[in-house]
Amino acid sequence: KAGVTQTPRYLIKTRGQQVTLSCSPISGHRSVSWYQQTPGQGLQFLFEYFSETQRNKGNFPGRFSGRQFSNSRSEMNVSTLELGDSALYLCASSRDSPFNEQFFGPGTRLTVL
Amino acid sequence: GIQVEQSPPDLILQEGANSTLRCNFSDSVNNLQWFHQNPWGQLINLFYIPSGTKQNGRLSATTVATERYSLLYISSSQTTDSGVYFCAVGFSGGGADGLTFGKGTHLIIQP
């Protein structure tokens, strides 16, 4: 069974731009969660989607948004990029709840200049 | 929200040594996972262990949910075991319902 895939793997943007990251979960998994990892804050939960609906949200500004499609694939968008948004963005999939075992993708490394 | 503390923060060992990594959490949890983050950033699943004991080769883990801690044991360490080990817990109630991660244990295995 294929694992979680994320595209692109690396991205360089400038302040003020927006970016869209994509995540394809493991086949049959319907819950997709997103996390941000920075050296200062560590790994932090962004949001979780299930059946095309955002079910849970972490403590991030509204510039961070996401969506999920009917095939469970998910995208996250960051608008008006700031230098502090430079991070590794990780997507995780689980069967139907974040309390099931979560499996992570390889991540997208975003650099904001 | 729930607090997750991992210890030690750093650990340097010789190849062949055994080690114990600890994870303390501040409230009842619905999910507890151990991960190994490789140098490229990917989180590799080690154990899904909200309670009880599991073993997988040289690795084993124990979670004592009533006392709010989990232990990860690595025996006969190899250089490929180097990296950062994270404990993450899932907590339902008053929070965001995603995984809350500890700060990790940075393990270096020297040949």
PDB file of C-alpha atoms in Angstrom:
ATOM      1  CA  LYS A   1       0.000   0.000   0.000  1.00  0.00           C
ATOM      2  CA  ALA A   2       1.434   3.364  -0.998  1.00  0.00           C
ATOM      3  CA  GLY A   3       2.261   5.801   1.758  1.00  0.00           C
ATOM      4  CA  VAL A   4       1.309   9.422   2.212  1.00  0.00           C
ATOM      5  CA  THR A   5       2.615  11.633  -0.566  1.00  0.00           C
ATOM      6  CA  GLN A   6       3.189  15.366  -0.487  1.00  0.00           C
ATOM      7  CA  THR A   7       3.992  17.796  -3.269  1.00  0.00           C
ATOM      8  CA  PRO A   8       6.042  19.761  -3.828  1.00  0.00           C
ATOM      9  CA  ARG A   9       8.914  18.613  -1.621  1.00  0.00           C
ATOM     10  CA  TYR A  10      10.667  21.978  -1.642  1.00  0.00           C
ATOM     11  CA  LEU A  11       9.394  25.469  -2.249  1.00  0.00           C
ATOM     12  CA  ILE A  12      10.919  28.933  -2.166  1.00  0.00           C
ATOM     13  CA  LYS A  13       8.628  31.953  -2.012  1.00  0.00           C
ATOM     14  CA  THR A  14       8.952  35.623  -1.164  1.00  0.00           C
ATOM     15  CA  ARG A  15       7.116  37.572   1.501  1.00  0.00           C
ATOM     16  CA  GLY A  16       3.580  38.486   0.569  1.00  0.00           C
ATOM     17  CA  GLN A  17       3.083  35.623  -1.855  1.00  0.00           C
ATOM     18  CA  GLN A  18       0.745  32.736  -1.276  1.00  0.00           C
ATOM     19  CA  VAL A  19       1.428  29.022  -1.508  1.00  0.00           C
ATOM     20  CA  THR A  20      -0.569  25.822  -1.894  1.00  0.00           C
ATOM     21  CA  LEU A  21       0.683  22.452  -0.667  1.00  0.00           C
ATOM     22  CA  SER A  22      -0.839  19.122  -1.566  1.00  0.00           C
ATOM     23  CA  CYS A  23      -1.230  15.846   0.309  1.00  0.00           C
ATOM     24  CA  SER A  24      -2.520  12.470  -0.839  1.00  0.00           C
ATOM     25  CA  PRO A  25      -3.384  10.150   2.051  1.00  0.00           C
ATOM     26  CA  ILE A  26      -3.015   6.399   2.236  1.00  0.00           C
ATOM     27  CA  SER A  27      -5.742   4.679   0.251  1.00  0.00           C
ATOM     28  CA  GLY A  28      -8.798   4.154   2.447  1.00  0.00           C
ATOM     29  CA  HIS A  29      -7.788   6.797   4.974  1.00  0.00           C
ATOM     30  CA  ARG A  30     -10.289   9.600   5.295  1.00  0.00           C
ATOM     31  CA  SER A  31      -8.741  11.808   7.986  1.00  0.00           C
ATOM     32  CA  VAL A  32      -5.955  14.170   6.945  1.00  0.00           C
ATOM     33  CA  SER A  33      -4.089  16.377   9.411  1.00  0.00           C
ATOM     34  CA  TRP A  34      -1.495  19.069   8.793  1.00  0.00           C
ATOM     35  CA  TYR A  35       1.411  20.044  11.038  1.00  0.00           C
ATOM     36  CA  GLN A  36       4.069  22.745  10.965  1.00  0.00           C
ATOM     37  CA  GLN A  37       7.596  22.064  12.226  1.00  0.00           C
ATOM     38  CA  THR A  38       9.992  24.897  13.042  1.00  0.00           C
ATOM     39  CA  PRO A  39      13.198  24.878  15.103  1.00  0.00           C
ATOM     40  CA  GLY A  40      11.700  27.295  17.615  1.00  0.00           C
ATOM     41  CA  GLN A  41       8.174  25.950  18.067  1.00  0.00           C
ATOM     42  CA  GLY A  42       8.665  22.300  17.229  1.00  0.00           C
ATOM     43  CA  LEU A  43       5.803  20.334  15.716  1.00  0.00           C
ATOM     44  CA  GLN A  44       2.442  22.061  15.920  1.00  0.00           C
ATOM     45  CA  PHE A  45      -1.011  20.945  14.767  1.00  0.00           C
ATOM     46  CA  LEU A  46      -2.596  23.125  12.078  1.00  0.00           C
ATOM     47  CA  PHE A  47      -5.919  21.449  11.211  1.00  0.00           C
ATOM     48  CA  GLU A  48      -7.648  18.185  10.432  1.00  0.00           C
ATOM     49  CA  TYR A  49     -10.077  17.321   7.661  1.00  0.00           C
ATOM     50  CA  PHE A  50     -12.545  14.479   7.368  1.00  0.00           C
ATOM     51  CA  SER A  51     -15.136  13.988   4.634  1.00  0.00           C
ATOM     52  CA  GLU A  52     -14.303  17.352   3.077  1.00  0.00           C
ATOM     53  CA  THR A  53     -14.965  19.194   6.371  1.00  0.00           C
ATOM     54  CA  GLN A  54     -12.517  20.818   8.738  1.00  0.00           C
ATOM     55  CA  ARG A  55     -13.123  19.047  12.018  1.00  0.00           C
ATOM     56  CA  ASN A  56     -10.382  20.481  14.180  1.00  0.00           C
ATOM     57  CA  LYS A  57      -8.127  23.509  14.075  1.00  0.00           C
ATOM     58  CA  GLY A  58      -4.984  24.485  15.914  1.00  0.00           C
ATOM     59  CA  ASN A  59      -3.943  27.925  17.033  1.00  0.00           C
ATOM     60  CA  PHE A  60      -2.835  29.482  13.765  1.00  0.00           C
ATOM     61  CA  PRO A  61      -3.938  32.708  12.046  1.00  0.00           C
ATOM     62  CA  GLY A  62      -6.555  32.757   9.327  1.00  0.00           C
ATOM     63  CA  ARG A  63      -3.835  33.040   6.681  1.00  0.00           C
ATOM     64  CA  PHE A  64      -3.530  29.280   7.048  1.00  0.00           C
ATOM     65  CA  SER A  65      -6.397  27.420   5.434  1.00  0.00           C
ATOM     66  CA  GLY A  66      -7.074  24.101   3.850  1.00  0.00           C
ATOM     67  CA  ARG A  67      -9.554  21.918   2.109  1.00  0.00           C
ATOM     68  CA  GLN A  68     -10.219  18.291   1.367  1.00  0.00           C
ATOM     69  CA  PHE A  69     -11.576  16.780  -1.799  1.00  0.00           C
ATOM     70  CA  SER A  70     -13.995  13.894  -2.236  1.00  0.00           C
ATOM     71  CA  ASN A  71     -11.087  11.484  -2.852  1.00  0.00           C
ATOM     72  CA  SER A  72      -9.627  12.528   0.561  1.00  0.00           C
ATOM     73  CA  ARG A  73      -6.718  14.411  -0.991  1.00  0.00           C
ATOM     74  CA  SER A  74      -6.057  17.631   0.860  1.00  0.00           C
ATOM     75  CA  GLU A  75      -4.464  20.970   0.169  1.00  0.00           C
ATOM     76  CA  MET A  76      -3.337  23.653   2.523  1.00  0.00           C
ATOM     77  CA  ASN A  77      -2.883  27.277   1.574  1.00  0.00           C
ATOM     78  CA  VAL A  78      -0.891  30.019   3.225  1.00  0.00           C
ATOM     79  CA  SER A  79      -1.646  33.550   2.082  1.00  0.00           C
ATOM     80  CA  THR A  80       0.455  36.682   2.532  1.00  0.00           C
ATOM     81  CA  LEU A  81       3.554  34.722   3.453  1.00  0.00           C
ATOM     82  CA  GLU A  82       5.764  35.931   6.290  1.00  0.00           C
ATOM     83  CA  LEU A  83       9.386  35.041   7.013  1.00  0.00           C
ATOM     84  CA  GLY A  84       8.207  33.109  10.048  1.00  0.00           C
ATOM     85  CA  ASP A  85       6.203  30.758   7.850  1.00  0.00           C
ATOM     86  CA  SER A  86       9.435  29.114   6.743  1.00  0.00           C
ATOM     87  CA  ALA A  87       9.026  25.575   8.016  1.00  0.00           C
ATOM     88  CA  LEU A  88       8.597  21.916   7.237  1.00  0.00           C
ATOM     89  CA  TYR A  89       4.911  21.225   6.615  1.00  0.00           C
ATOM     90  CA  LEU A  90       3.884  17.661   7.331  1.00  0.00           C
ATOM     91  CA  CYS A  91       0.704  15.923   6.363  1.00  0.00           C
ATOM     92  CA  ALA A  92      -0.606  12.866   8.204  1.00  0.00           C
ATOM     93  CA  SER A  93      -3.371  10.464   7.331  1.00  0.00           C
ATOM     94  CA  SER A  94      -5.363   8.128   9.537  1.00  0.00           C
ATOM     95  CA  ARG A  95      -8.284   5.836   9.022  1.00  0.00           C
ATOM     96  CA  ASP A  96     -11.096   8.013  10.307  1.00  0.00           C
ATOM     97  CA  SER A  97      -9.904   9.880  13.369  1.00  0.00           C
ATOM     98  CA  PRO A  98      -6.752  11.631  14.552  1.00  0.00           C
ATOM     99  CA  PHE A  99      -6.879   9.178  17.458  1.00  0.00           C
ATOM    100  CA  ASN A 100      -6.239   6.281  15.124  1.00  0.00           C
ATOM    101  CA  GLU A 101      -2.601   5.704  14.243  1.00  0.00           C
ATOM    102  CA  GLN A 102      -1.351   8.573  12.095  1.00  0.00           C
ATOM    103  CA  PHE A 103       1.070   8.094   9.195  1.00  0.00           C
ATOM    104  CA  PHE A 104       3.130  11.004   7.960  1.00  0.00           C
ATOM    105  CA  GLY A 105       4.254  12.062   4.516  1.00  0.00           C
ATOM    106  CA  PRO A 106       7.787  13.217   3.696  1.00  0.00           C
ATOM    107  CA  GLY A 107       6.866  16.882   4.128  1.00  0.00           C
ATOM    108  CA  THR A 108       7.163  20.072   2.118  1.00  0.00           C
ATOM    109  CA  ARG A 109      10.037  22.342   3.092  1.00  0.00           C
ATOM    110  CA  LEU A 110       8.938  25.953   2.559  1.00  0.00           C
ATOM    111  CA  THR A 111      11.448  28.791   2.579  1.00  0.00           C
ATOM    112  CA  VAL A 112      10.149  32.357   2.593  1.00  0.00           C
ATOM    113  CA  LEU A 113      12.656  35.014   1.525  1.00  0.00           C
TER     114      LEU A 113
ATOM    115  CA  GLY B   1      -3.802  22.162  26.683  1.00  0.00           C
ATOM    116  CA  ILE B   2      -1.991  18.929  27.336  1.00  0.00           C
ATOM    117  CA  GLN B   3       1.726  19.079  28.112  1.00  0.00           C
ATOM    118  CA  VAL B   4       4.203  16.527  26.774  1.00  0.00           C
ATOM    119  CA  GLU B   5       7.716  16.330  28.177  1.00  0.00           C
ATOM    120  CA  GLN B   6      10.461  14.123  26.808  1.00  0.00           C
ATOM    121  CA  SER B   7      13.715  13.223  28.475  1.00  0.00           C
ATOM    122  CA  PRO B   8      16.590  13.309  28.062  1.00  0.00           C
ATOM    123  CA  PRO B   9      16.753  16.053  25.417  1.00  0.00           C
ATOM    124  CA  ASP B  10      20.074  14.751  24.137  1.00  0.00           C
ATOM    125  CA  LEU B  11      21.744  11.360  24.395  1.00  0.00           C
ATOM    126  CA  ILE B  12      25.103  10.223  23.036  1.00  0.00           C
ATOM    127  CA  LEU B  13      25.905   6.507  23.161  1.00  0.00           C
ATOM    128  CA  GLN B  14      28.352   4.027  21.721  1.00  0.00           C
ATOM    129  CA  GLU B  15      27.175   1.448  19.240  1.00  0.00           C
ATOM    130  CA  GLY B  16      25.822  -1.582  21.032  1.00  0.00           C
ATOM    131  CA  ALA B  17      24.550   0.305  24.071  1.00  0.00           C
ATOM    132  CA  ASN B  18      20.973   0.232  25.329  1.00  0.00           C
ATOM    133  CA  SER B  19      18.861   3.318  25.980  1.00  0.00           C
ATOM    134  CA  THR B  20      15.566   4.356  27.523  1.00  0.00           C
ATOM    135  CA  LEU B  21      13.651   7.422  26.365  1.00  0.00           C
ATOM    136  CA  ARG B  22      10.837   8.793  28.486  1.00  0.00           C
ATOM    137  CA  CYS B  23       7.653  10.690  27.686  1.00  0.00           C
ATOM    138  CA  ASN B  24       5.489  12.250  30.399  1.00  0.00           C
ATOM    139  CA  PHE B  25       2.083  13.726  29.638  1.00  0.00           C
ATOM    140  CA  SER B  26      -0.210  15.813  31.756  1.00  0.00           C
ATOM    141  CA  ASP B  27      -3.669  14.339  31.082  1.00  0.00           C
ATOM    142  CA  SER B  28      -5.483  11.237  29.904  1.00  0.00           C
ATOM    143  CA  VAL B  29      -4.841  10.526  26.238  1.00  0.00           C
ATOM    144  CA  ASN B  30      -6.668   8.752  23.432  1.00  0.00           C
ATOM    145  CA  ASN B  31      -3.574   8.190  21.334  1.00  0.00           C
ATOM    146  CA  LEU B  32       0.146   7.918  21.946  1.00  0.00           C
ATOM    147  CA  GLN B  33       2.690   7.375  19.212  1.00  0.00           C
ATOM    148  CA  TRP B  34       6.476   7.218  19.032  1.00  0.00           C
ATOM    149  CA  PHE B  35       8.220   8.455  15.897  1.00  0.00           C
ATOM    150  CA  HIS B  36      11.773   8.560  14.603  1.00  0.00           C
ATOM    151  CA  GLN B  37      12.479  11.567  12.414  1.00  0.00           C
ATOM    152  CA  ASN B  38      15.048  10.804   9.755  1.00  0.00           C
ATOM    153  CA  PRO B  39      17.608  13.357   8.505  1.00  0.00           C
ATOM    154  CA  TRP B  40      15.293  14.307   5.631  1.00  0.00           C
ATOM    155  CA  GLY B  41      12.494  15.188   8.016  1.00  0.00           C
ATOM    156  CA  GLN B  42      10.139  12.279   7.557  1.00  0.00           C
ATOM    157  CA  LEU B  43       8.467  10.939  10.672  1.00  0.00           C
ATOM    158  CA  ILE B  44       8.728   7.176  10.768  1.00  0.00           C
ATOM    159  CA  ASN B  45       6.137   5.344  12.857  1.00  0.00           C
ATOM    160  CA  LEU B  46       7.658   3.251  15.617  1.00  0.00           C
ATOM    161  CA  PHE B  47       4.729   2.464  17.883  1.00  0.00           C
ATOM    162  CA  TYR B  48       1.074   3.276  18.316  1.00  0.00           C
ATOM    163  CA  ILE B  49       0.736   2.597  22.030  1.00  0.00           C
ATOM    164  CA  PRO B  50      -1.935   4.413  24.055  1.00  0.00           C
ATOM    165  CA  SER B  51      -1.485   1.709  26.689  1.00  0.00           C
ATOM    166  CA  GLY B  52       0.375  -1.547  27.267  1.00  0.00           C
ATOM    167  CA  THR B  53       3.632  -2.913  25.904  1.00  0.00           C
ATOM    168  CA  LYS B  54       4.768  -3.626  22.360  1.00  0.00           C
ATOM    169  CA  GLN B  55       7.977  -4.905  20.836  1.00  0.00           C
ATOM    170  CA  ASN B  56       9.391  -4.654  17.343  1.00  0.00           C
ATOM    171  CA  GLY B  57      12.852  -6.124  16.931  1.00  0.00           C
ATOM    172  CA  ARG B  58      15.358  -4.161  18.997  1.00  0.00           C
ATOM    173  CA  LEU B  59      12.745  -1.595  19.959  1.00  0.00           C
ATOM    174  CA  SER B  60      10.045  -1.871  22.541  1.00  0.00           C
ATOM    175  CA  ALA B  61       7.667   0.566  24.218  1.00  0.00           C
ATOM    176  CA  THR B  62       5.546   0.657  27.317  1.00  0.00           C
ATOM    177  CA  THR B  63       2.786   3.112  28.180  1.00  0.00           C
ATOM    178  CA  VAL B  64       1.385   3.313  31.694  1.00  0.00           C
ATOM    179  CA  ALA B  65      -1.661   5.436  31.012  1.00  0.00           C
ATOM    180  CA  THR B  66      -2.755   5.642  34.660  1.00  0.00           C
ATOM    181  CA  GLU B  67       0.607   7.172  35.580  1.00  0.00           C
ATOM    182  CA  ARG B  68       0.812   9.258  32.405  1.00  0.00           C
ATOM    183  CA  TYR B  69       4.115   8.163  31.000  1.00  0.00           C
ATOM    184  CA  SER B  70       5.559   6.102  28.187  1.00  0.00           C
ATOM    185  CA  LEU B  71       9.004   4.599  27.696  1.00  0.00           C
ATOM    186  CA  LEU B  72      10.812   3.706  24.492  1.00  0.00           C
ATOM    187  CA  TYR B  73      13.617   1.146  24.810  1.00  0.00           C
ATOM    188  CA  ILE B  74      16.317   0.743  22.186  1.00  0.00           C
ATOM    189  CA  SER B  75      18.633  -2.226  22.628  1.00  0.00           C
ATOM    190  CA  SER B  76      21.952  -2.933  20.942  1.00  0.00           C
ATOM    191  CA  SER B  77      22.012   0.519  19.326  1.00  0.00           C
ATOM    192  CA  GLN B  78      23.255   0.934  15.768  1.00  0.00           C
ATOM    193  CA  THR B  79      24.466   4.111  14.067  1.00  0.00           C
ATOM    194  CA  THR B  80      21.328   4.081  11.952  1.00  0.00           C
ATOM    195  CA  ASP B  81      19.308   4.611  15.140  1.00  0.00           C
ATOM    196  CA  SER B  82      20.655   8.160  15.309  1.00  0.00           C
ATOM    197  CA  GLY B  83      18.115  10.931  14.912  1.00  0.00           C
ATOM    198  CA  VAL B  84      15.334  12.604  16.817  1.00  0.00           C
ATOM    199  CA  TYR B  85      12.693  10.556  18.608  1.00  0.00           C
ATOM    200  CA  PHE B  86       9.316  12.150  19.212  1.00  0.00           C
ATOM    201  CA  CYS B  87       6.494  11.181  21.474  1.00  0.00           C
ATOM    202  CA  ALA B  88       3.083  12.511  20.411  1.00  0.00           C
ATOM    203  CA  VAL B  89      -0.232  12.246  22.194  1.00  0.00           C
ATOM    204  CA  GLY B  90      -3.801  12.693  21.087  1.00  0.00           C
ATOM    205  CA  PHE B  91      -6.077  14.303  23.624  1.00  0.00           C
ATOM    206  CA  SER B  92      -9.812  14.788  23.250  1.00  0.00           C
ATOM    207  CA  GLY B  93     -11.453  17.517  25.227  1.00  0.00           C
ATOM    208  CA  GLY B  94     -10.816  21.228  25.385  1.00  0.00           C
ATOM    209  CA  GLY B  95      -8.150  21.111  22.732  1.00  0.00           C
ATOM    210  CA  ALA B  96      -7.627  21.020  19.020  1.00  0.00           C
ATOM    211  CA  ASP B  97      -7.763  17.229  18.788  1.00  0.00           C
ATOM    212  CA  GLY B  98      -4.587  16.893  16.807  1.00  0.00           C
ATOM    213  CA  LEU B  99      -1.411  15.252  18.044  1.00  0.00           C
ATOM    214  CA  THR B 100       0.605  17.215  20.599  1.00  0.00           C
ATOM    215  CA  PHE B 101       4.314  16.536  20.236  1.00  0.00           C
ATOM    216  CA  GLY B 102       7.079  16.633  22.776  1.00  0.00           C
ATOM    217  CA  LYS B 103      10.295  18.460  21.949  1.00  0.00           C
ATOM    218  CA  GLY B 104      12.040  15.204  21.136  1.00  0.00           C
ATOM    219  CA  THR B 105      15.142  13.322  22.223  1.00  0.00           C
ATOM    220  CA  HIS B 106      18.142  13.817  19.957  1.00  0.00           C
ATOM    221  CA  LEU B 107      20.010  10.491  19.915  1.00  0.00           C
ATOM    222  CA  ILE B 108      23.529  10.129  18.541  1.00  0.00           C
ATOM    223  CA  ILE B 109      25.022   6.657  18.232  1.00  0.00           C
ATOM    224  CA  GLN B 110      28.778   6.710  17.742  1.00  0.00           C
ATOM    225  CA  PRO B 111      30.609   3.831  16.022  1.00  0.00           C
TER     226      PRO B 111
END
